[in-house]
XYZ file of C-alpha atoms in Angstrom:
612
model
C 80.896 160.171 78.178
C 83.763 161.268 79.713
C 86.602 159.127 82.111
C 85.930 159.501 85.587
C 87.144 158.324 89.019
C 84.027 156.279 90.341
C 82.794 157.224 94.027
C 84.229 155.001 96.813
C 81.037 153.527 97.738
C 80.764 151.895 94.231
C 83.923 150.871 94.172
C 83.057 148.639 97.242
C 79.524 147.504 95.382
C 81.816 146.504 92.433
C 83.952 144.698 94.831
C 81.633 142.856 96.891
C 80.425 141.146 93.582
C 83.651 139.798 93.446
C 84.152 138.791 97.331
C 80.734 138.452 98.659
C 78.832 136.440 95.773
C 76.580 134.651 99.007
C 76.037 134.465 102.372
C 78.669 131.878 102.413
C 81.576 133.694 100.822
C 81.299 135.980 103.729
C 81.454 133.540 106.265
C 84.697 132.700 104.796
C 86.308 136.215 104.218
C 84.794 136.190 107.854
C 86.165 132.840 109.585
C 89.646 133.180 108.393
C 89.915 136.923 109.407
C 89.404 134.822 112.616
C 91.737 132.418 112.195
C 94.558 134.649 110.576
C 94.051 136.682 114.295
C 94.913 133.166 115.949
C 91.575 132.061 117.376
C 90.804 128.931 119.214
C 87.243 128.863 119.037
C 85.286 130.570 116.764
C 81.739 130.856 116.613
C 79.015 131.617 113.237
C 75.611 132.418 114.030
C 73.387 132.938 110.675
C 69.339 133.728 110.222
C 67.484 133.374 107.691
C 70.174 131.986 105.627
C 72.644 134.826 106.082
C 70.087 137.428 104.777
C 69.199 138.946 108.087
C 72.272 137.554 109.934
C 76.202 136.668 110.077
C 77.534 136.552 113.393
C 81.418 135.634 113.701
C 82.923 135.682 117.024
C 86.308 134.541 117.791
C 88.746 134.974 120.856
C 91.625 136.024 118.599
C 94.245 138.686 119.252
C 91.656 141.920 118.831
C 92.102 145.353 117.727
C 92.009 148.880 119.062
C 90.139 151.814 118.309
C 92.524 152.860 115.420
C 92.792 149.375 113.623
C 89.088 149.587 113.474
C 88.272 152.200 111.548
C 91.473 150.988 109.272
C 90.009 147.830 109.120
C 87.120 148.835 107.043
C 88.896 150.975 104.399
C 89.750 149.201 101.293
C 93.014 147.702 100.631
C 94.251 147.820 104.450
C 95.474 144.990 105.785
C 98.012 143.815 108.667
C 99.146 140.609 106.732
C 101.703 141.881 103.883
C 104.144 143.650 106.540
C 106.983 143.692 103.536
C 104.609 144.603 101.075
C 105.199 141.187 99.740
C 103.114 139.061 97.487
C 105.189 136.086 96.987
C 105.714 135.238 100.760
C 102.156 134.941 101.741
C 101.479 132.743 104.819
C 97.793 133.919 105.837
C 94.451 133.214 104.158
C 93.575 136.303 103.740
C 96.162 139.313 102.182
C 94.023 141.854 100.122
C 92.261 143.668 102.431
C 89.136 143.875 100.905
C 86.876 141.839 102.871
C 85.139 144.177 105.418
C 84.843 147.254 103.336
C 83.086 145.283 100.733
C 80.660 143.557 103.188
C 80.133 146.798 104.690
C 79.240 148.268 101.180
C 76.279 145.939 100.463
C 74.993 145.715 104.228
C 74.865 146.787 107.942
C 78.317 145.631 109.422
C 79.007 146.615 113.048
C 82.600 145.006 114.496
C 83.206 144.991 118.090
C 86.531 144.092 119.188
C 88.833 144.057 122.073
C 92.754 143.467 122.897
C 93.684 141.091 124.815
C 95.747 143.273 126.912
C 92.994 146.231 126.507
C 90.678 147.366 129.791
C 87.324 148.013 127.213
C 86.579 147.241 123.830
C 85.313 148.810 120.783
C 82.517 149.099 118.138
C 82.583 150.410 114.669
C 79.328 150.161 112.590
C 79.538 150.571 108.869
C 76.147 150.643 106.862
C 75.993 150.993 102.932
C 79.016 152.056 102.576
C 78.738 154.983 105.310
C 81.594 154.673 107.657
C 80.499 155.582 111.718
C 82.662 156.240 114.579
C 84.324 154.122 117.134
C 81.784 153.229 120.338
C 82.948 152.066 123.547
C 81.522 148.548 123.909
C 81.535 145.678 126.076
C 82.842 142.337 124.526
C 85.586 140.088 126.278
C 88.907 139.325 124.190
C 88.829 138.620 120.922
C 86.357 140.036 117.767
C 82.671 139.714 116.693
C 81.185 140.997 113.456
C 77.849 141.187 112.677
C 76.574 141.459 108.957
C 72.949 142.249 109.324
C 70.659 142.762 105.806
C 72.918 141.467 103.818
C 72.746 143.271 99.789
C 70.252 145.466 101.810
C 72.243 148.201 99.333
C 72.123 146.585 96.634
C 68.597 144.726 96.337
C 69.333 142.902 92.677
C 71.560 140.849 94.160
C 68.556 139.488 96.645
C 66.836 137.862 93.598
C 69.697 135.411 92.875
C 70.053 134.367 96.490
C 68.675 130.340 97.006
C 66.105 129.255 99.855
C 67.528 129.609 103.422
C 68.075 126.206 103.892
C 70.204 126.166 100.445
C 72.157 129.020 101.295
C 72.905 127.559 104.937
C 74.268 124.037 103.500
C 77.009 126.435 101.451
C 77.895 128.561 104.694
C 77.873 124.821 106.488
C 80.251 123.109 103.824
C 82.599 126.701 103.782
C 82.933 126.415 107.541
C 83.715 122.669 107.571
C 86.532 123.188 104.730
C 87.764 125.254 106.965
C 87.947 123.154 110.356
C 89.235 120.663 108.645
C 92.152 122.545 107.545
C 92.570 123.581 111.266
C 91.695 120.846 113.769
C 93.443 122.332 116.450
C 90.736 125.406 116.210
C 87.119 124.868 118.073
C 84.317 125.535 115.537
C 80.564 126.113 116.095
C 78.033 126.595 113.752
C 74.082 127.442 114.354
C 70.612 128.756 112.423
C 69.538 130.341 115.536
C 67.814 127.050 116.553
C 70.260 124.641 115.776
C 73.493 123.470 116.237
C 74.674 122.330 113.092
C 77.967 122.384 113.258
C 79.882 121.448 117.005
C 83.523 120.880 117.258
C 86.062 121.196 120.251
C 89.548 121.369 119.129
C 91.091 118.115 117.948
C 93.943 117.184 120.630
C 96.942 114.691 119.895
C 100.162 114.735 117.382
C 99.035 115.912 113.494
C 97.612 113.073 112.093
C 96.158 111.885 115.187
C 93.928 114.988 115.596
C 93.254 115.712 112.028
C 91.689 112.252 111.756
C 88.881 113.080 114.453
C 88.471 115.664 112.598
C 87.963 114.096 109.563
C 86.167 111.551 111.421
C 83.601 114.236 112.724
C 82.659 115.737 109.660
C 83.265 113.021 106.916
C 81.400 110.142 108.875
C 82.889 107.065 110.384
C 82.804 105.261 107.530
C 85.332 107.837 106.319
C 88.026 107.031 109.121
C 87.337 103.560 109.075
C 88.183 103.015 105.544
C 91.024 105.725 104.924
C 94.556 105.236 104.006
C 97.229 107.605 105.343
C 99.378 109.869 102.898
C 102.543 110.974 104.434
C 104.795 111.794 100.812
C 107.715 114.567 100.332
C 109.262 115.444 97.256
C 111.359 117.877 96.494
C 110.215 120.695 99.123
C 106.663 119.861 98.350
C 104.732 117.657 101.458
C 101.231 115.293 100.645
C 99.463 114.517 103.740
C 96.271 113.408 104.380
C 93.910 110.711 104.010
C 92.195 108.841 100.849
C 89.538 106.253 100.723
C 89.043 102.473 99.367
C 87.973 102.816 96.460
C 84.981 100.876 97.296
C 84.319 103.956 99.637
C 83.282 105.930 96.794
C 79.711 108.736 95.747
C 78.247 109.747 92.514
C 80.078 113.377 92.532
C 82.991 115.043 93.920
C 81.518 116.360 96.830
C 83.070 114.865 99.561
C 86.894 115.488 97.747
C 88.107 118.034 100.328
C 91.465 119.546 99.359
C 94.182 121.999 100.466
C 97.488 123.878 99.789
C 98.904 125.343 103.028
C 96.259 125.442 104.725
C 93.572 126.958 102.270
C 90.977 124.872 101.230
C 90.659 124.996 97.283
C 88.353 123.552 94.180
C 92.129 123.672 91.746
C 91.747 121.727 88.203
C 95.134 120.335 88.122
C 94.574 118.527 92.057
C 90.849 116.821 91.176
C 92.305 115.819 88.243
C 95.625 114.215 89.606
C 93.397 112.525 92.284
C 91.327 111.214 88.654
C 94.554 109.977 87.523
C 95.231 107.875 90.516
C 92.076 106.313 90.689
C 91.449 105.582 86.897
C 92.296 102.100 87.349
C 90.012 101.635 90.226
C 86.467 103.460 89.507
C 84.361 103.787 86.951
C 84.168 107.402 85.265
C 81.076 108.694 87.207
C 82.253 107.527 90.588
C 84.605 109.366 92.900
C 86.607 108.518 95.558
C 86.509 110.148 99.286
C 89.677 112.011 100.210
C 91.045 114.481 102.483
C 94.843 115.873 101.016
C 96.653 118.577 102.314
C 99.678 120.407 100.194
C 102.270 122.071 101.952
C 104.730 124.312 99.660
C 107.069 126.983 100.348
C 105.162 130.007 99.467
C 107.275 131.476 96.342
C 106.687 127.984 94.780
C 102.259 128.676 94.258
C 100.045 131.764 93.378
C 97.909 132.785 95.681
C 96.548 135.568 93.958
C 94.856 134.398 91.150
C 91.169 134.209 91.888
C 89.047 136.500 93.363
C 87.459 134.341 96.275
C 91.160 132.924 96.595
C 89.414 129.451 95.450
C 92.177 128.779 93.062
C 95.766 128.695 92.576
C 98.590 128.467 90.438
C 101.679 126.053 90.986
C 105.167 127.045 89.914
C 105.823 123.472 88.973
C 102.218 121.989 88.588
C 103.995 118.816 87.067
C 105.557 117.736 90.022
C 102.351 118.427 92.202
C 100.831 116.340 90.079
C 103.096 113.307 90.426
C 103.263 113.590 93.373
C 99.723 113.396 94.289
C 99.301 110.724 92.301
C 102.496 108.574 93.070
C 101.387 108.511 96.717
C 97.847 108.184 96.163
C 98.853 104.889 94.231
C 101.243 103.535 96.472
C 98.374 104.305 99.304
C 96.270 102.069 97.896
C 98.578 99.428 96.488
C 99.571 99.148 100.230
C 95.631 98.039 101.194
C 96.274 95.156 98.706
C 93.059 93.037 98.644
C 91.543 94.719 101.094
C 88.533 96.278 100.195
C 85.489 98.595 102.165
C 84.365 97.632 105.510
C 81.055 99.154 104.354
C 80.673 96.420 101.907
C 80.026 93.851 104.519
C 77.193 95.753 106.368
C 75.034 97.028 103.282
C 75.220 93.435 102.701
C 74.021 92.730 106.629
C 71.395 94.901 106.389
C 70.094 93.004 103.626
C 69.518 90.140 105.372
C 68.013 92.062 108.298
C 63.772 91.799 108.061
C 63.596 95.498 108.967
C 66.091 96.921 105.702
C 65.258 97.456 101.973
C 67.162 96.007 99.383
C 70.672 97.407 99.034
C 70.881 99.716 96.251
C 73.706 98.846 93.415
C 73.991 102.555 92.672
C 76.817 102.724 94.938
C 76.021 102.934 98.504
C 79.268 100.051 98.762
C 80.087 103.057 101.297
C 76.575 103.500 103.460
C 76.909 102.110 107.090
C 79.651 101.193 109.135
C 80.309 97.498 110.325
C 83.044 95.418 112.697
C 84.834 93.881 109.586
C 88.769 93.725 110.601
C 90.982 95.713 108.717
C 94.079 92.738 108.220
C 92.730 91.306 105.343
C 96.332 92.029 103.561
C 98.083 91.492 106.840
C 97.072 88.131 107.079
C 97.632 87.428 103.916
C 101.307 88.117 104.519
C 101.683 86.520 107.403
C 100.087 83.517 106.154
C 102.098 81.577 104.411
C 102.107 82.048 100.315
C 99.438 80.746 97.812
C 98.618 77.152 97.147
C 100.683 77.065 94.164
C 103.641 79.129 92.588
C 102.401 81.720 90.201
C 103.450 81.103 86.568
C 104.936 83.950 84.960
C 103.216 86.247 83.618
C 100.417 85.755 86.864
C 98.541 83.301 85.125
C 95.465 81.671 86.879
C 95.886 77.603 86.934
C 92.762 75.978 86.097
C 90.958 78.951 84.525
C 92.628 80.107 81.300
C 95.654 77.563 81.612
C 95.825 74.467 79.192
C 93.717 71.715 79.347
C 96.877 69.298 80.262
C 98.087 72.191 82.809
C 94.431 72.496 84.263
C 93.947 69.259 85.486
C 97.296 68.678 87.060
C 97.066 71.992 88.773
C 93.534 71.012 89.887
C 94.638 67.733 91.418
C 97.423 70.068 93.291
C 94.837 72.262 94.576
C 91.610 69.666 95.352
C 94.237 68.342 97.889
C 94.280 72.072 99.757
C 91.611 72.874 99.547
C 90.241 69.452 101.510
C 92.496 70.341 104.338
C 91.178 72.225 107.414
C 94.465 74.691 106.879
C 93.172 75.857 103.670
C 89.900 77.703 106.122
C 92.378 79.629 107.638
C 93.380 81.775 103.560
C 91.873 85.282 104.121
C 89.222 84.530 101.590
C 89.058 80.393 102.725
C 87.947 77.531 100.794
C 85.445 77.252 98.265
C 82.671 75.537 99.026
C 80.004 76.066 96.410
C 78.935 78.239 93.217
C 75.278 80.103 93.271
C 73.466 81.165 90.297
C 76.851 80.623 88.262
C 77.760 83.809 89.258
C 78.638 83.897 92.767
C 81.960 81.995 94.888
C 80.682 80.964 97.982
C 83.929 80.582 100.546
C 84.519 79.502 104.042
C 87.107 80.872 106.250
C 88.120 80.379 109.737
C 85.374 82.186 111.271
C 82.818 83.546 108.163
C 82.044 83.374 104.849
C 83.322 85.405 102.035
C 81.033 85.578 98.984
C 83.065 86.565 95.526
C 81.659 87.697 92.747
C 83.691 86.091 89.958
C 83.473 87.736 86.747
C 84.712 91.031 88.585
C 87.315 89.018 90.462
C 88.458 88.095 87.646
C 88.252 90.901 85.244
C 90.914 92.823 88.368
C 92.931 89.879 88.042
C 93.063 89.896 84.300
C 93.698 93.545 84.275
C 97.086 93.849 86.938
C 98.224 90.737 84.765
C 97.683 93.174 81.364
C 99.573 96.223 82.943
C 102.532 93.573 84.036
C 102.769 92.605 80.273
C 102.567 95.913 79.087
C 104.992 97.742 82.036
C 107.568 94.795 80.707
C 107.619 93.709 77.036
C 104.220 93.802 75.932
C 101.527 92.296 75.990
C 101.377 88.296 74.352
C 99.244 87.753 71.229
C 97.457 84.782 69.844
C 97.296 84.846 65.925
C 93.615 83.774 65.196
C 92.627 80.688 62.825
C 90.857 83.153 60.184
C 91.306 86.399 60.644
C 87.593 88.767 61.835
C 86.306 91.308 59.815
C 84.612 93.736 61.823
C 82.169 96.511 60.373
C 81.515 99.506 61.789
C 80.592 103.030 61.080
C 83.233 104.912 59.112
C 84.453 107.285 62.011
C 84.258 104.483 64.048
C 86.682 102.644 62.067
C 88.999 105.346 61.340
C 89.209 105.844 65.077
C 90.501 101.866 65.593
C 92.603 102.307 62.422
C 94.373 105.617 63.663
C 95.549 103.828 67.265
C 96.542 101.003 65.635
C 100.436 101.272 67.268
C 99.003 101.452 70.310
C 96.682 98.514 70.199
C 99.112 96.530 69.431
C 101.423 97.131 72.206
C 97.931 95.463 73.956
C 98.279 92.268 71.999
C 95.439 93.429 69.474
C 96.663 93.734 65.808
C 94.363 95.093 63.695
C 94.027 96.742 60.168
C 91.919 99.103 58.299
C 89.749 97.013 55.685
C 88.502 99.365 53.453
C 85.975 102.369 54.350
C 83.549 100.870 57.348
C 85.413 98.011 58.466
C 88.688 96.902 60.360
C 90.593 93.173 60.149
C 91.572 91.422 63.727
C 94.532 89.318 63.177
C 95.868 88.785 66.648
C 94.081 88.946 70.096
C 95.866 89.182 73.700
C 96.784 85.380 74.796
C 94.998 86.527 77.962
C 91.738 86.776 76.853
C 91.012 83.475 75.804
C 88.210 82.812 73.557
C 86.843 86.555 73.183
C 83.946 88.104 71.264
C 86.243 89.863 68.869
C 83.121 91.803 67.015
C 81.952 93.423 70.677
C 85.446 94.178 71.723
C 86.008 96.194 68.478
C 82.858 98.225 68.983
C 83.719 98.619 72.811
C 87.193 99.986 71.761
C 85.929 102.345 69.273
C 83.006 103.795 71.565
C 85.518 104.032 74.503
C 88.294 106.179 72.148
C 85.737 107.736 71.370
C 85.113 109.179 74.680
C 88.503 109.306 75.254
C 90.110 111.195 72.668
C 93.125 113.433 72.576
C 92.554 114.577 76.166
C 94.843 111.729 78.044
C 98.544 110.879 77.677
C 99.531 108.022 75.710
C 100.096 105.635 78.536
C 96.779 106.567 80.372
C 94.656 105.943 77.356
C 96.298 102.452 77.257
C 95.290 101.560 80.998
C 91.912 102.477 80.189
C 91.757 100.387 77.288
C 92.933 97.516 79.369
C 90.258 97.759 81.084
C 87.856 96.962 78.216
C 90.112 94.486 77.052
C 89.754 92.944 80.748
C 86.184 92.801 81.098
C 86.324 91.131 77.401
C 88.165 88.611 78.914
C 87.196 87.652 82.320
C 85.185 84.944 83.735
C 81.933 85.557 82.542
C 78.811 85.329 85.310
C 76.923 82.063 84.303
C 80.090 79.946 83.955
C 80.090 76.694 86.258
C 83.518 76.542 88.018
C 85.043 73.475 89.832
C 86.152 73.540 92.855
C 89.563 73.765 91.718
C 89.001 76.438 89.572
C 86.968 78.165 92.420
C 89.934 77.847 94.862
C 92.628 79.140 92.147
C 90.637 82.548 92.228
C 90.367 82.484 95.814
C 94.329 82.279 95.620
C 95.278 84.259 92.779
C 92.892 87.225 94.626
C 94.985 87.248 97.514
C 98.287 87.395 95.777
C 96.973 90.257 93.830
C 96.962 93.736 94.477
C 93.611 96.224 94.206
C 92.215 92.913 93.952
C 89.217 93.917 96.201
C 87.434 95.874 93.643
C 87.258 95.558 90.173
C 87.740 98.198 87.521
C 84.789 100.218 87.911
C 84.966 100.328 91.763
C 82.510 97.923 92.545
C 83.527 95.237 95.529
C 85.004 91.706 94.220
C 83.901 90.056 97.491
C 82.072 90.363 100.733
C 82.912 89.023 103.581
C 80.742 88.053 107.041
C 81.612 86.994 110.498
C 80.270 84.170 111.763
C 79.167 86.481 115.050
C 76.736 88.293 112.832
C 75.890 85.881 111.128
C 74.821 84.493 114.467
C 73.040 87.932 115.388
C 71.126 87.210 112.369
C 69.860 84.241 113.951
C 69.291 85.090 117.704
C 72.252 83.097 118.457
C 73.738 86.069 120.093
């Protein structure tokens, strides 16, 4: 067949399957039409899930009769004045939006100047352009998208439920508002309100945090750190959570580079590489982070829905994000979710179900101060001087060393003074699990063997950051066997094992040799570290840098060595991880994200019991 020029009409079919994939994609081609015209408040009305329905109305600058029926041809546009593609500071540049919509469906837009006596309506329907209509409408714009794909009836068959397809036009429309706090934004079905926000008043972070507040949760605002970070032209602000605040997907990980909200690779995965010493693999943190670049310096244009983009120096995004993520959360020290406290509450309560482990450390929101660090600053120092190193007196110190440090601390820890530590004074062990403190007003229930596996861990990445981590040469050397790729894996990393304090050596096909152990671990189960090290390279393989795939082999090497649940502790040694907790950093979670400690008042506790 021969080359031809295809018919305009098509050419808008072909490019609504690009633009329009859902109801939802033209809410947002929609919305930031609306905001790129400067509105205040704008307004989305959909039925039926967008298939009968999208309303937008905003009170933005308007358009006359003439910019109307421009508006709908393809590829015209008021936002590249210089014809310039580098320089682009609105959301939307290309120009395709409304033609495409009004390709696939009914699309009438009524507008009106701000400084204009009447306003106007253009209807477009299938393609088929009509002619300007006086109308009545006060200033601003509203489009209506009725029988949407009406034109094209496939793409009907791929649409979800109504109720799926409003959650997408709900979560596009919230991306949205957060980026833009100062702009009012409304959202119904036709009988609901789903979505209700006035514009967020106060200085930047001020009103961006109701914002966040509104449509995160409480919990959210409660529990987020601020990120205020500039490097080299390139601005972080924003807001991350504990990491004790933390869901089963990456749902609630809203991000954005000047202004645009955006699902980019390189970003989830720097925000993965600040948290990878704080949450397990399938857990994910809840942040809010907004980019802000000079326009030359990131690619606008390379995605069709504008989801994506593509940094001129992605490195230093990168490090950035990650650098101030990090020093975020190293601020919070010990400090760990005030959610943990109420799921914990609620326990207790007759009326609540058991808590579920899965990971609701983030479900309701509780009174728990947020000084836990504070105080422990302005409180003095430890009990005892930390050895070098960080090691913990009376857990993995020697015998000799144990008991005089445990005579040092039994005197504290008698004294009223030593109630008024953040975490308190020990004052019993349940189950052989579980640290049962008292502080000045509450009680602050530690789980040990993840206490301890955090504290092991920071002391790891000390030794490692400095000169390496110390070995202990074993009696008899410890054959290990294991399946032949499993082997080959350990023997291939040796180098880098050893810069952990593990020396080991191939031993023929199937089987590896342990000659040294990290001093830190103690007395270790060398055979189930081995496997644990070859089914976690394993998972790891080529795809982190050398000095990431090291942290997260500390991490197995920790939980090796940690206080294991079912080991009876003194009081002494009870009190020494009380101490050593509060001198440590991130020491409110352990490695997979799950809380070291909870702590309760002694008012609710009193609420429990009708004394209040």
């Amino acid at each position: 067949m021969p080359i031809r020029r295809l018919p305009e009409t098509l050419v808008n079919q072909i490019a609504a399957g690009e633009v329009v994939e859902r109801p939802a994609a033209a809410v947002k081609e929609l919305v930031e039409n609306a905001l790129d015209a400067g509105a205040r408040h704008i307004d989305v009305v959909l039925r039926d899930g967008g298939r009968a329905l999208i309303a937008v109305t905003d009170d933005g600058c308007g358009m006359t009769p003439e910019e109307l029926t421009l508006a709908v041809e393809r590829h015209a546009t008021s936002k590249l004045p210089d014809d310039d593609l580098v320089h682009i500071s609105s959301l939307g540049f290309r120009g395709e939006a409304l033609p495409s919509i009004g390709a696939v469906a009914r699309l009438t837009v009524t507008s009106r100047p701000a400084d204009a006596e009447e306003a106007w309506a253009l209807s477009v329907e299938g393609g088929k352009l009509g002619k300007p209509q006086p109308a009545a409408h006060p200033k601003g714009t509203r489009v209506e998208v009725r029988d949407l794909f009406f034109a094209t009836p496939a793409r009907l068959k791929f649409l979800k439920t109504a109720r799926t397809e409003v959650s997408h036009a709900q979560d596009t429309v919230n991306r949205l508002a957060m980026a833009h706090p100062q702009v009012g934004f409304t959202l119904s079905d036709g009988e609901r309100k789903l979505i209700g926000l006035a514009p967020a008043e106060g200085a930047l972070f001020e009103g961006r945090l109701k914002r966040l507040s509104a449509l995160m949760g409480r919990d959210f605002a409660d529990n987020a750190l601020a990120i205020d970070a500039e490097r080299e032209g390139i601005r972080l602000t924003g807001y991350v959570g504990l990491p004790t605040l933390n869901r089963g997907n990456a749902q609630h990980q809203y991000l954005f580079v000047n202004g645009r909200p955006v699902r980019d690779k390189l970003l989830y995965g720097a925000l993965r590489g600040a948290y990878q010493d704080f949450l397990a693999r399938d857990r994910h943190p809840l942040v809010a982070l907004f980019v802000e670049l000079p326009p030359e310096q990131v690619d606008v244009n390379v995605h069709p829905a504008k989801a994506e983009v593509r940094f001129r120096d992605p490195g230093l995004v990168r490090g950035l994000i990650v650098s101030a993520c990090k020093h975020a959360l190293a601020q919070a020290g010990h400090r760990a979710s005030t959610t943990v406290s109420e799921t914990a509450l609620g326990a207790f309560r007759p009326q609540s179900g058991p808590a579920s482990y899965q990971g609701n450390w983030g479900g309701q929101r509780t009174t728990l101060p947020r000084g836990l660090a504070e105080a422990t600053a302005a409180y003095a120092a430890p009990l005892y001087a930390p050895q070098p190193g960080g090691s913990l007196p009376g857990l993995d110190a020697a015998p000799a060393a144990a008991a005089a440090a445990a005579q040092t601390l039994a005197r504290g820890a008698a004294e009223p003074e030593a109630e008024r530590f953040p975490l308190g004074a020990a004052r019993a062990q349940l189950h052989g699990t579980y640290v049962v403190a008292q502080t000045a007003d509450g009680i602050v229930i530690v789980d040990q063997h993840a206490a301890h596996e955090r504290l092991v861990y920071e002391r790891m990445k000390q030794q490692l950051g400095e000169s390496g981590v110390k070995r202990q040469m074993l009696l008899l050397p410890e054959v290990v066997e294991l399946e032949e790729s499993a082997a080959a894996r350990i023997a291939e990393r040796t180098a880098e094992l050893e810069e952990l304090g593990l020396v080991v050596e191939a031993f023929g096909p199937g089987a590896v040799v342990v000659r040294e152990v990290p001093a830190l671990l103690g007395e270790v189960d060398v055979a189930g570290l081995i496997r644990d090290l070859a089914d976690e390279l394993a998972e790891l393989g080529e795809a982190l840098a050398l000095r990431e795939r090291l942290e997260h082999v500390c991490g197995t090497l920790a939980c090796h060595g940690s206080v294991r649940a079912g080991r009876r502790l003194n009081a002494e040694e009870m009190n020494a991880l009380l101490r050593q907790m509060e001198a440590t950093p991130h020491s409110g979670q352990c490695n997979h994200g799950r809380p070291t400690y909870v702590e309760l008042k002694l008012a609710d506790i009193e609420k429990l019991f009708g004394r209040r």
